mmCIF file of C-alpha atoms in Angstrom:
data_model
loop_
_atom_site.group_PDB
_atom_site.id
_atom_site.type_symbol
_atom_site.label_atom_id
_atom_site.label_comp_id
_atom_site.label_asym_id
_atom_site.label_seq_id
_atom_site.Cartn_x
_atom_site.Cartn_y
_atom_site.Cartn_z
ATOM 1 C CA MET I 10 3.968 54.989 -88.474
ATOM 2 C CA ILE I 11 0.308 54.300 -88.947
ATOM 3 C CA ARG I 12 -0.458 51.161 -90.274
ATOM 4 C CA THR I 13 -4.048 51.678 -91.472
ATOM 5 C CA GLN I 14 -4.588 51.866 -94.780
ATOM 6 C CA HIS I 15 -7.148 54.439 -94.604
ATOM 7 C CA THR I 16 -6.208 58.006 -94.325
ATOM 8 C CA ASP I 17 -8.791 59.896 -91.982
ATOM 9 C CA PRO I 18 -9.279 63.450 -92.838
ATOM 10 C CA GLU I 19 -10.610 64.394 -89.616
ATOM 11 C CA LEU I 20 -7.397 62.990 -87.829
ATOM 12 C CA ALA I 21 -5.417 66.792 -88.177
ATOM 13 C CA ARG I 22 -8.997 68.437 -87.139
ATOM 14 C CA ARG I 23 -9.089 66.134 -84.376
ATOM 15 C CA LEU I 24 -5.285 66.697 -83.399
ATOM 16 C CA SER I 25 -5.704 70.605 -83.928
ATOM 17 C CA ARG I 26 -8.693 70.719 -81.674
ATOM 18 C CA ARG I 27 -6.693 68.798 -78.451
ATOM 19 C CA GLY I 28 -3.832 71.504 -79.050
ATOM 20 C CA MET I 29 -6.401 74.139 -79.046
ATOM 21 C CA LEU I 30 -7.698 72.933 -75.784
ATOM 22 C CA GLY I 31 -4.363 72.970 -74.188
ATOM 23 C CA VAL I 32 -5.070 76.321 -72.069
ATOM 24 C CA ALA I 33 -8.508 75.742 -71.640
ATOM 25 C CA ALA I 34 -8.551 71.932 -70.457
ATOM 26 C CA GLY I 35 -6.036 72.880 -68.040
ATOM 27 C CA ALA I 36 -8.150 75.487 -66.248
ATOM 28 C CA THR I 37 -11.398 73.177 -66.822
ATOM 29 C CA ALA I 38 -9.585 70.109 -65.181
ATOM 30 C CA ALA I 39 -8.516 72.268 -61.969
ATOM 31 C CA ALA I 40 -11.575 73.504 -61.491
ATOM 32 C CA LEU I 41 -13.171 69.999 -61.756
ATOM 33 C CA LEU I 42 -10.541 68.186 -59.738
ATOM 34 C CA GLY I 43 -8.945 70.682 -57.244
ATOM 35 C CA ALA I 44 -6.129 68.980 -56.229
ATOM 36 C CA ALA I 45 -5.964 66.249 -58.523
ATOM 37 C CA SER I 46 -3.471 65.690 -60.991
ATOM 38 C CA PRO I 47 -3.255 67.688 -64.190
ATOM 39 C CA ALA I 48 -3.471 64.301 -66.068
ATOM 40 C CA ILE I 49 -6.818 65.323 -68.128
ATOM 41 C CA ALA I 50 -5.272 67.752 -70.043
ATOM 42 C CA ALA I 51 -5.521 68.493 -73.710
ATOM 43 C CA THR I 52 -2.259 67.707 -75.419
ATOM 44 C CA SER I 53 -0.051 70.452 -76.549
ATOM 45 C CA PRO I 54 0.393 71.181 -80.260
ATOM 46 C CA GLN I 55 3.938 70.528 -80.236
ATOM 47 C CA THR I 56 3.490 67.167 -78.774
ATOM 48 C CA ALA I 57 -0.241 66.117 -80.449
ATOM 49 C CA GLY I 58 0.792 63.079 -82.373
ATOM 50 C CA ALA I 59 2.932 65.141 -84.907
ATOM 51 C CA GLY I 60 6.611 65.324 -85.747
ATOM 52 C CA ARG I 61 9.703 62.885 -84.870
ATOM 53 C CA GLY I 62 9.914 60.713 -82.129
ATOM 54 C CA ARG I 63 9.208 56.721 -81.248
ATOM 55 C CA PRO I 64 5.469 55.939 -81.505
ATOM 56 C CA VAL I 65 3.905 55.939 -77.686
ATOM 57 C CA LEU I 66 2.193 53.009 -78.937
ATOM 58 C CA PRO I 67 4.171 49.756 -78.360
ATOM 59 C CA PRO I 68 4.139 47.467 -81.889
ATOM 60 C CA GLY I 69 1.918 44.601 -81.745
ATOM 61 C CA ARG I 70 0.015 45.683 -78.821
ATOM 62 C CA LEU I 71 -3.058 47.533 -79.828
ATOM 63 C CA GLY I 72 -6.512 45.604 -79.529
ATOM 64 C CA ILE I 73 -9.965 46.290 -79.142
ATOM 65 C CA GLN I 74 -13.044 45.236 -77.088
ATOM 66 C CA LEU I 75 -15.196 43.595 -79.453
ATOM 67 C CA TYR I 76 -18.185 44.608 -77.249
ATOM 68 C CA SER I 77 -17.603 48.019 -79.072
ATOM 69 C CA LEU I 78 -18.397 46.490 -82.146
ATOM 70 C CA ARG I 79 -21.108 44.135 -81.138
ATOM 71 C CA ASP I 80 -23.330 45.657 -83.899
ATOM 72 C CA LYS I 81 -21.639 44.773 -86.759
ATOM 73 C CA VAL I 82 -20.586 41.473 -85.704
ATOM 74 C CA SER I 83 -24.522 40.549 -85.160
ATOM 75 C CA THR I 84 -25.113 41.850 -88.657
ATOM 76 C CA LEU I 85 -22.240 40.643 -90.201
ATOM 77 C CA GLY I 86 -20.565 37.704 -88.428
ATOM 78 C CA PHE I 87 -16.959 37.944 -87.080
ATOM 79 C CA ALA I 88 -14.756 37.221 -90.247
ATOM 80 C CA PRO I 89 -15.910 40.624 -91.920
ATOM 81 C CA VAL I 90 -15.239 42.071 -89.002
ATOM 82 C CA PHE I 91 -11.918 40.547 -88.051
ATOM 83 C CA ALA I 92 -10.664 41.898 -91.855
ATOM 84 C CA GLU I 93 -11.572 45.459 -91.214
ATOM 85 C CA LEU I 94 -9.772 45.512 -87.594
ATOM 86 C CA LYS I 95 -6.750 44.153 -89.263
ATOM 87 C CA LYS I 96 -7.039 46.503 -91.814
ATOM 88 C CA TYR I 97 -7.398 49.429 -89.486
ATOM 89 C CA GLY I 98 -4.032 48.583 -87.734
ATOM 90 C CA TYR I 99 -5.360 46.136 -84.899
ATOM 91 C CA ASP I 100 -3.132 43.394 -83.170
ATOM 92 C CA GLU I 101 -5.444 41.863 -80.243
ATOM 93 C CA VAL I 102 -9.084 41.480 -79.736
ATOM 94 C CA GLU I 103 -10.847 41.167 -76.354
ATOM 95 C CA PHE I 104 -14.059 39.073 -76.019
ATOM 96 C CA ALA I 105 -17.181 40.145 -73.996
ATOM 97 C CA GLY I 106 -18.759 36.689 -74.829
ATOM 98 C CA TYR I 107 -17.876 34.235 -77.568
ATOM 99 C CA THR I 108 -20.888 35.092 -80.037
ATOM 100 C CA GLN I 109 -21.571 38.772 -79.445
ATOM 101 C CA GLY I 110 -25.072 37.781 -81.238
ATOM 102 C CA SER I 111 -23.061 36.781 -84.154
ATOM 103 C CA ALA I 112 -24.698 36.082 -87.746
ATOM 104 C CA GLY I 113 -24.850 32.402 -87.504
ATOM 105 C CA PRO I 114 -23.832 29.631 -85.163
ATOM 106 C CA ILE I 115 -19.792 29.802 -84.706
ATOM 107 C CA THR I 116 -17.700 27.426 -82.282
ATOM 108 C CA LEU I 117 -14.703 28.044 -80.426
ATOM 109 C CA ALA I 118 -12.190 26.150 -82.645
ATOM 110 C CA GLN I 119 -14.066 28.094 -85.762
ATOM 111 C CA LEU I 120 -13.380 31.612 -83.556
ATOM 112 C CA LYS I 121 -9.854 30.932 -82.882
ATOM 113 C CA ARG I 122 -9.059 30.143 -86.326
ATOM 114 C CA LEU I 123 -10.896 33.230 -87.429
ATOM 115 C CA ALA I 124 -8.472 35.098 -85.335
ATOM 116 C CA ARG I 125 -5.633 33.737 -86.060
ATOM 117 C CA ASP I 126 -6.470 33.715 -90.078
ATOM 118 C CA HIS I 127 -6.925 37.426 -89.990
ATOM 119 C CA GLY I 128 -3.713 38.090 -88.000
ATOM 120 C CA LEU I 129 -5.362 38.658 -84.517
ATOM 121 C CA ASN I 130 -4.694 37.720 -81.263
ATOM 122 C CA PRO I 131 -7.417 36.654 -78.982
ATOM 123 C CA ILE I 132 -6.127 38.392 -75.749
ATOM 124 C CA GLY I 133 -8.640 38.019 -73.032
ATOM 125 C CA SER I 134 -12.680 37.870 -72.380
ATOM 126 C CA HIS I 135 -15.065 39.084 -69.991
ATOM 127 C CA VAL I 136 -17.393 37.020 -68.081
ATOM 128 C CA GLY I 137 -19.821 37.243 -65.290
ATOM 129 C CA TYR I 138 -18.753 36.983 -61.716
ATOM 130 C CA TYR I 139 -21.577 35.810 -60.323
ATOM 131 C CA ALA I 140 -25.499 35.224 -60.791
ATOM 132 C CA ASP I 141 -28.538 33.536 -58.977
ATOM 133 C CA ASP I 142 -28.988 31.368 -61.396
ATOM 134 C CA PRO I 143 -26.945 28.087 -60.345
ATOM 135 C CA ASN I 144 -26.361 27.259 -64.245
ATOM 136 C CA ALA I 145 -25.259 30.692 -65.027
ATOM 137 C CA TYR I 146 -22.209 31.039 -67.228
ATOM 138 C CA THR I 147 -20.094 33.018 -64.254
ATOM 139 C CA PHE I 148 -17.129 32.464 -62.371
ATOM 140 C CA ALA I 149 -18.809 31.803 -59.387
ATOM 141 C CA GLN I 150 -21.102 29.276 -60.938
ATOM 142 C CA ASN I 151 -18.917 27.793 -63.847
ATOM 143 C CA LEU I 152 -15.475 28.094 -63.082
ATOM 144 C CA ASP I 153 -14.356 24.900 -64.805
ATOM 145 C CA LYS I 154 -16.486 25.821 -67.916
ATOM 146 C CA VAL I 155 -15.104 29.153 -68.203
ATOM 147 C CA LEU I 156 -11.868 28.547 -67.724
ATOM 148 C CA ASP I 157 -12.385 25.172 -70.492
ATOM 149 C CA ASP I 158 -13.505 28.002 -72.993
ATOM 150 C CA ALA I 159 -10.720 30.207 -72.393
ATOM 151 C CA GLN I 160 -8.226 27.540 -72.589
ATOM 152 C CA ALA I 161 -9.800 26.410 -75.933
ATOM 153 C CA LEU I 162 -9.210 29.692 -77.262
ATOM 154 C CA GLY I 163 -5.786 30.083 -76.350
ATOM 155 C CA LEU I 164 -6.710 33.343 -74.029
ATOM 156 C CA LYS I 165 -3.821 34.392 -71.825
ATOM 157 C CA HIS I 166 -6.144 36.337 -69.854
ATOM 158 C CA ILE I 167 -9.633 35.751 -68.539
ATOM 159 C CA GLY I 168 -11.625 38.144 -66.557
ATOM 160 C CA THR I 169 -15.031 40.203 -65.401
ATOM 161 C CA ALA I 170 -16.127 43.476 -65.655
ATOM 162 C CA SER I 171 -18.300 42.770 -62.932
ATOM 163 C CA GLY I 172 -17.047 45.215 -59.409
ATOM 164 C CA PRO I 173 -16.633 43.448 -56.252
ATOM 165 C CA PHE I 174 -19.742 44.248 -54.988
ATOM 166 C CA ARG I 175 -21.553 40.685 -54.490
ATOM 167 C CA TYR I 176 -21.528 40.745 -50.401
ATOM 168 C CA GLY I 177 -21.882 44.870 -50.167
ATOM 169 C CA SER I 178 -19.768 47.833 -50.198
ATOM 170 C CA THR I 179 -18.065 47.530 -46.704
ATOM 171 C CA VAL I 180 -14.505 46.484 -45.999
ATOM 172 C CA ASP I 181 -15.089 43.219 -45.094
ATOM 173 C CA ALA I 182 -17.671 42.362 -48.356
ATOM 174 C CA TRP I 183 -14.729 43.295 -50.386
ATOM 175 C CA LYS I 184 -12.154 41.295 -48.270
ATOM 176 C CA ARG I 185 -14.859 38.394 -48.863
ATOM 177 C CA ALA I 186 -15.172 39.280 -53.005
ATOM 178 C CA ALA I 187 -11.109 39.328 -52.912
ATOM 179 C CA GLU I 188 -10.819 35.678 -51.455
ATOM 180 C CA GLU I 189 -12.908 34.361 -54.146
ATOM 181 C CA PHE I 190 -11.089 36.442 -56.775
ATOM 182 C CA ASN I 191 -7.871 34.733 -55.312
ATOM 183 C CA THR I 192 -9.692 31.358 -55.973
ATOM 184 C CA TYR I 193 -10.347 32.043 -59.703
ATOM 185 C CA GLY I 194 -6.830 33.253 -60.005
ATOM 186 C CA ALA I 195 -5.538 30.414 -58.527
ATOM 187 C CA ALA I 196 -7.394 28.264 -60.661
ATOM 188 C CA ALA I 197 -6.470 30.218 -63.932
ATOM 189 C CA ARG I 198 -2.811 30.181 -63.289
ATOM 190 C CA ALA I 199 -2.998 26.449 -62.898
ATOM 191 C CA ARG I 200 -4.288 26.550 -66.596
ATOM 192 C CA GLY I 201 -1.200 29.096 -67.830
ATOM 193 C CA MET I 202 -3.876 32.065 -67.831
ATOM 194 C CA LYS I 203 -4.178 35.506 -65.614
ATOM 195 C CA PHE I 204 -7.606 36.007 -63.826
ATOM 196 C CA TYR I 205 -8.429 39.911 -63.970
ATOM 197 C CA GLN I 206 -10.981 42.678 -63.016
ATOM 198 C CA HIS I 207 -12.018 45.331 -65.030
ATOM 199 C CA ASN I 208 -13.215 48.663 -63.140
ATOM 200 C CA HIS I 209 -15.786 51.171 -63.452
ATOM 201 C CA SER I 210 -15.828 54.434 -61.343
ATOM 202 C CA GLU I 211 -17.544 52.864 -58.687
ATOM 203 C CA GLU I 212 -14.649 50.841 -57.381
ATOM 204 C CA PHE I 213 -12.917 53.929 -56.392
ATOM 205 C CA SER I 214 -15.806 55.078 -53.832
ATOM 206 C CA PHE I 215 -15.394 54.435 -50.191
ATOM 207 C CA ALA I 216 -16.427 51.815 -47.674
ATOM 208 C CA THR I 217 -19.918 51.972 -46.369
ATOM 209 C CA ASP I 218 -18.442 51.315 -42.634
ATOM 210 C CA ASN I 219 -15.264 53.536 -43.272
ATOM 211 C CA PRO I 220 -15.652 56.050 -45.318
ATOM 212 C CA LYS I 221 -11.738 56.677 -44.886
ATOM 213 C CA VAL I 222 -10.850 53.561 -46.772
ATOM 214 C CA ARG I 223 -11.450 53.512 -50.676
ATOM 215 C CA LEU I 224 -12.710 50.272 -51.675
ATOM 216 C CA TYR I 225 -10.369 49.926 -54.741
ATOM 217 C CA ASP I 226 -7.339 49.916 -51.997
ATOM 218 C CA VAL I 227 -9.163 47.115 -50.204
ATOM 219 C CA LEU I 228 -9.264 44.909 -53.608
ATOM 220 C CA LEU I 229 -5.337 45.620 -54.044
ATOM 221 C CA ALA I 230 -4.294 44.907 -50.692
ATOM 222 C CA GLU I 231 -7.005 41.663 -50.180
ATOM 223 C CA THR I 232 -5.865 40.064 -53.565
ATOM 224 C CA ASP I 233 -2.769 38.126 -54.197
ATOM 225 C CA PRO I 234 -0.996 39.728 -56.961
ATOM 226 C CA ARG I 235 0.730 36.531 -58.312
ATOM 227 C CA LEU I 236 -3.229 35.236 -58.880
ATOM 228 C CA VAL I 237 -5.315 38.475 -59.339
ATOM 229 C CA TYR I 238 -4.636 41.246 -61.992
ATOM 230 C CA LEU I 239 -6.295 44.110 -62.963
ATOM 231 C CA GLU I 240 -7.701 45.899 -66.384
ATOM 232 C CA MET I 241 -7.798 49.428 -65.708
ATOM 233 C CA ASP I 242 -10.357 51.194 -67.893
ATOM 234 C CA ILE I 243 -9.052 54.694 -68.082
ATOM 235 C CA PHE I 244 -12.273 56.460 -68.825
ATOM 236 C CA TRP I 245 -13.493 55.023 -65.758
ATOM 237 C CA ALA I 246 -10.660 55.775 -63.610
ATOM 238 C CA TYR I 247 -11.278 59.247 -64.374
ATOM 239 C CA SER I 248 -14.508 59.581 -63.852
ATOM 240 C CA GLY I 249 -13.953 57.750 -60.470
ATOM 241 C CA GLN I 250 -11.369 60.502 -59.652
ATOM 242 C CA PHE I 251 -13.924 62.965 -60.718
ATOM 243 C CA ARG I 252 -16.736 61.334 -58.479
ATOM 244 C CA PHE I 253 -14.481 60.419 -55.657
ATOM 245 C CA SER I 254 -11.650 63.053 -54.673
ATOM 246 C CA LYS I 255 -13.791 63.757 -51.669
ATOM 247 C CA ARG I 256 -14.889 61.463 -49.017
ATOM 248 C CA PRO I 257 -18.361 61.354 -47.888
ATOM 249 C CA ASP I 258 -17.589 64.049 -45.244
ATOM 250 C CA GLY I 259 -16.306 66.271 -47.801
ATOM 251 C CA THR I 260 -12.348 66.242 -46.761
ATOM 252 C CA PRO I 261 -10.144 65.534 -49.695
ATOM 253 C CA ALA I 262 -9.155 62.514 -51.098
ATOM 254 C CA PRO I 263 -7.288 63.184 -54.210
ATOM 255 C CA PHE I 264 -5.600 60.336 -56.397
ATOM 256 C CA GLU I 265 -4.469 59.951 -59.852
ATOM 257 C CA PRO I 266 -5.226 56.625 -61.579
ATOM 258 C CA LEU I 267 -1.793 56.268 -63.640
ATOM 259 C CA ASP I 268 -0.207 56.205 -60.220
ATOM 260 C CA TYR I 269 -1.800 53.343 -59.120
ATOM 261 C CA VAL I 270 -0.247 51.711 -62.093
ATOM 262 C CA LEU I 271 3.311 52.990 -62.068
ATOM 263 C CA ARG I 272 3.198 51.850 -57.958
ATOM 264 C CA GLN I 273 2.462 48.256 -59.162
ATOM 265 C CA PRO I 274 2.912 47.734 -63.004
ATOM 266 C CA ASP I 275 2.927 44.392 -63.434
ATOM 267 C CA ARG I 276 -0.663 44.230 -62.074
ATOM 268 C CA TYR I 277 -1.696 45.744 -64.886
ATOM 269 C CA PRO I 278 -1.628 43.311 -67.989
ATOM 270 C CA LEU I 279 -4.515 45.253 -69.587
ATOM 271 C CA PHE I 280 -6.064 48.418 -70.285
ATOM 272 C CA HIS I 281 -9.450 49.993 -71.758
ATOM 273 C CA VAL I 282 -8.411 52.841 -73.755
ATOM 274 C CA LYS I 283 -11.597 54.774 -73.809
ATOM 275 C CA ASP I 284 -11.783 58.596 -74.306
ATOM 276 C CA GLY I 285 -14.466 61.274 -72.801
ATOM 277 C CA VAL I 286 -14.957 65.043 -73.021
ATOM 278 C CA SER I 287 -14.806 66.895 -69.588
ATOM 279 C CA ASP I 288 -18.501 67.556 -68.594
ATOM 280 C CA PRO I 289 -18.733 68.588 -64.754
ATOM 281 C CA GLY I 290 -22.762 68.724 -65.749
ATOM 282 C CA ASN I 291 -22.761 64.979 -66.557
ATOM 283 C CA GLN I 292 -22.663 62.470 -63.190
ATOM 284 C CA TYR I 293 -19.545 60.796 -64.626
ATOM 285 C CA GLY I 294 -17.425 64.512 -65.218
ATOM 286 C CA TYR I 295 -17.188 63.295 -68.995
ATOM 287 C CA ARG I 296 -18.768 62.485 -72.173
ATOM 288 C CA MET I 297 -17.965 59.012 -73.732
ATOM 289 C CA THR I 298 -16.271 60.025 -77.389
ATOM 290 C CA ASP I 299 -14.107 58.275 -79.646
ATOM 291 C CA VAL I 300 -10.325 57.987 -78.574
ATOM 292 C CA GLY I 301 -8.944 61.042 -79.938
ATOM 293 C CA ASP I 302 -11.717 63.328 -79.568
ATOM 294 C CA GLY I 303 -11.827 63.425 -75.750
ATOM 295 C CA ASP I 304 -9.495 65.134 -73.038
ATOM 296 C CA ILE I 305 -7.819 62.201 -71.641
ATOM 297 C CA ASP I 306 -4.080 62.838 -72.308
ATOM 298 C CA TYR I 307 -3.116 59.377 -73.565
ATOM 299 C CA GLN I 308 0.258 60.261 -74.913
ATOM 300 C CA ARG I 309 1.096 60.971 -71.231
ATOM 301 C CA PHE I 310 -0.588 57.992 -69.790
ATOM 302 C CA ILE I 311 0.631 55.338 -72.171
ATOM 303 C CA SER I 312 4.057 56.833 -72.171
ATOM 304 C CA GLY I 313 4.193 56.781 -68.512
ATOM 305 C CA VAL I 314 3.619 53.026 -68.363
ATOM 306 C CA THR I 315 5.539 51.864 -71.242
ATOM 307 C CA ARG I 316 8.746 53.965 -70.355
ATOM 308 C CA LEU I 317 9.197 52.223 -67.186
ATOM 309 C CA ARG I 318 12.125 49.836 -67.296
ATOM 310 C CA GLY I 319 10.968 46.019 -68.851
ATOM 311 C CA HIS I 320 7.487 47.335 -69.740
ATOM 312 C CA ARG I 321 7.667 48.243 -73.372
ATOM 313 C CA LEU I 322 5.866 45.418 -74.717
ATOM 314 C CA ALA I 323 4.556 44.294 -70.946
ATOM 315 C CA HIS I 324 1.093 45.541 -71.235
ATOM 316 C CA HIS I 325 -2.045 45.428 -73.969
ATOM 317 C CA TRP I 326 -4.143 48.569 -74.925
ATOM 318 C CA GLN I 327 -7.748 47.503 -75.934
ATOM 319 C CA ALA I 328 -9.601 50.615 -77.605
ATOM 320 C CA GLU I 329 -13.302 50.535 -76.493
ATOM 321 C CA HIS I 330 -16.486 52.650 -76.759
ATOM 322 C CA ASP I 331 -19.486 51.323 -75.132
ATOM 323 C CA ASN I 332 -22.143 53.004 -77.675
ATOM 324 C CA PRO I 333 -19.891 54.701 -80.497
ATOM 325 C CA THR I 334 -21.831 56.478 -83.353
ATOM 326 C CA GLU I 335 -20.617 54.281 -85.846
ATOM 327 C CA SER I 336 -18.444 51.511 -84.627
ATOM 328 C CA PHE I 337 -16.436 50.912 -87.667
ATOM 329 C CA THR I 338 -15.578 54.453 -87.689
ATOM 330 C CA PHE I 339 -14.870 54.560 -84.362
ATOM 331 C CA ALA I 340 -12.516 51.512 -84.525
ATOM 332 C CA ARG I 341 -10.766 53.338 -87.886
ATOM 333 C CA ARG I 342 -10.233 56.718 -85.799
ATOM 334 C CA SER I 343 -9.234 55.331 -82.746
ATOM 335 C CA SER I 344 -6.208 53.037 -84.339
ATOM 336 C CA GLU I 345 -5.240 56.006 -86.453
ATOM 337 C CA HIS I 346 -4.971 58.653 -83.235
ATOM 338 C CA LEU I 347 -3.240 56.180 -81.075
ATOM 339 C CA HIS I 348 -0.982 55.336 -84.060
ATOM 340 C CA SER I 349 -0.151 59.009 -84.154
ATOM 341 C CA LEU I 350 1.206 59.888 -80.935
ATOM 342 C CA ARG I 351 4.517 60.685 -80.747
ATOM 343 C CA GLU I 352 6.792 60.267 -77.502
ATOM 344 C CA LYS I 353 8.970 63.817 -76.832
ATOM 345 C CA CYS I 354 12.167 64.132 -78.033
#
């Protein structure tokens, strides 16, 4: 059941578009990715959010990254934005800083209360990894302050969207960054929180000193799974698939982002649900768009994770668009699309 109070007149058109893309998108994905998995294929008319079946999206687990709504927060303030998000059917919010240029000053206590009063659960936040300024608000420079603030907001997760490139792109450089992540994870765990890292596409590139090694694999191997968690940005993961399915020498190195999650589902408490239209002329392989307007098969991806035993409610799905044309429209349509998806009977 779609919980939003608005009926989007374009929802049917968007679902129909995904159905019509069924044959063409499969050919496009094959041309783009060669031996890569068919995860980037449009949903068929029989499964595109129509008819009966259990909702793909678990109840109470749809959030939104507030960076997508920074324009509205800066002009309207948090309260009107939270009111709209609840109206659209959102359950959670993820911060990218605690002001977002908010209209007027706000304390963490006020922010926590505002979210609670609007029925929204603050689930996590992005903070910088490091900076040259010793007073910077980052994990490396001010770990205690970062964790104090997260704890004051009642966050269960606190993370960074910075890649582990602080010391370079060699295997040893990423091992060194991984050790720092382990330190942040241990400090967060001591306060009842989980530290996480959010990827972009570059994390799936190869080590400069050993081009056979994918850097993301170093991060997974060198961080303690009890201390360091991952927030997969699904759009950027598939962009990484487009960009790095071959090693620098041209030999095939295909990978499927969903497989990373299925192998270690406990390491991925959070996801960014961000969509893209396949575009081989774009350096990233996709043009970002509102969720449901693109070619990433979220019915397949979310179902693949939530069908795992014990994982129906174990993950949090945060809608995001880096630069939406109209941010409230993006939020509303993305919620409607995700709530409309149904599993195959």
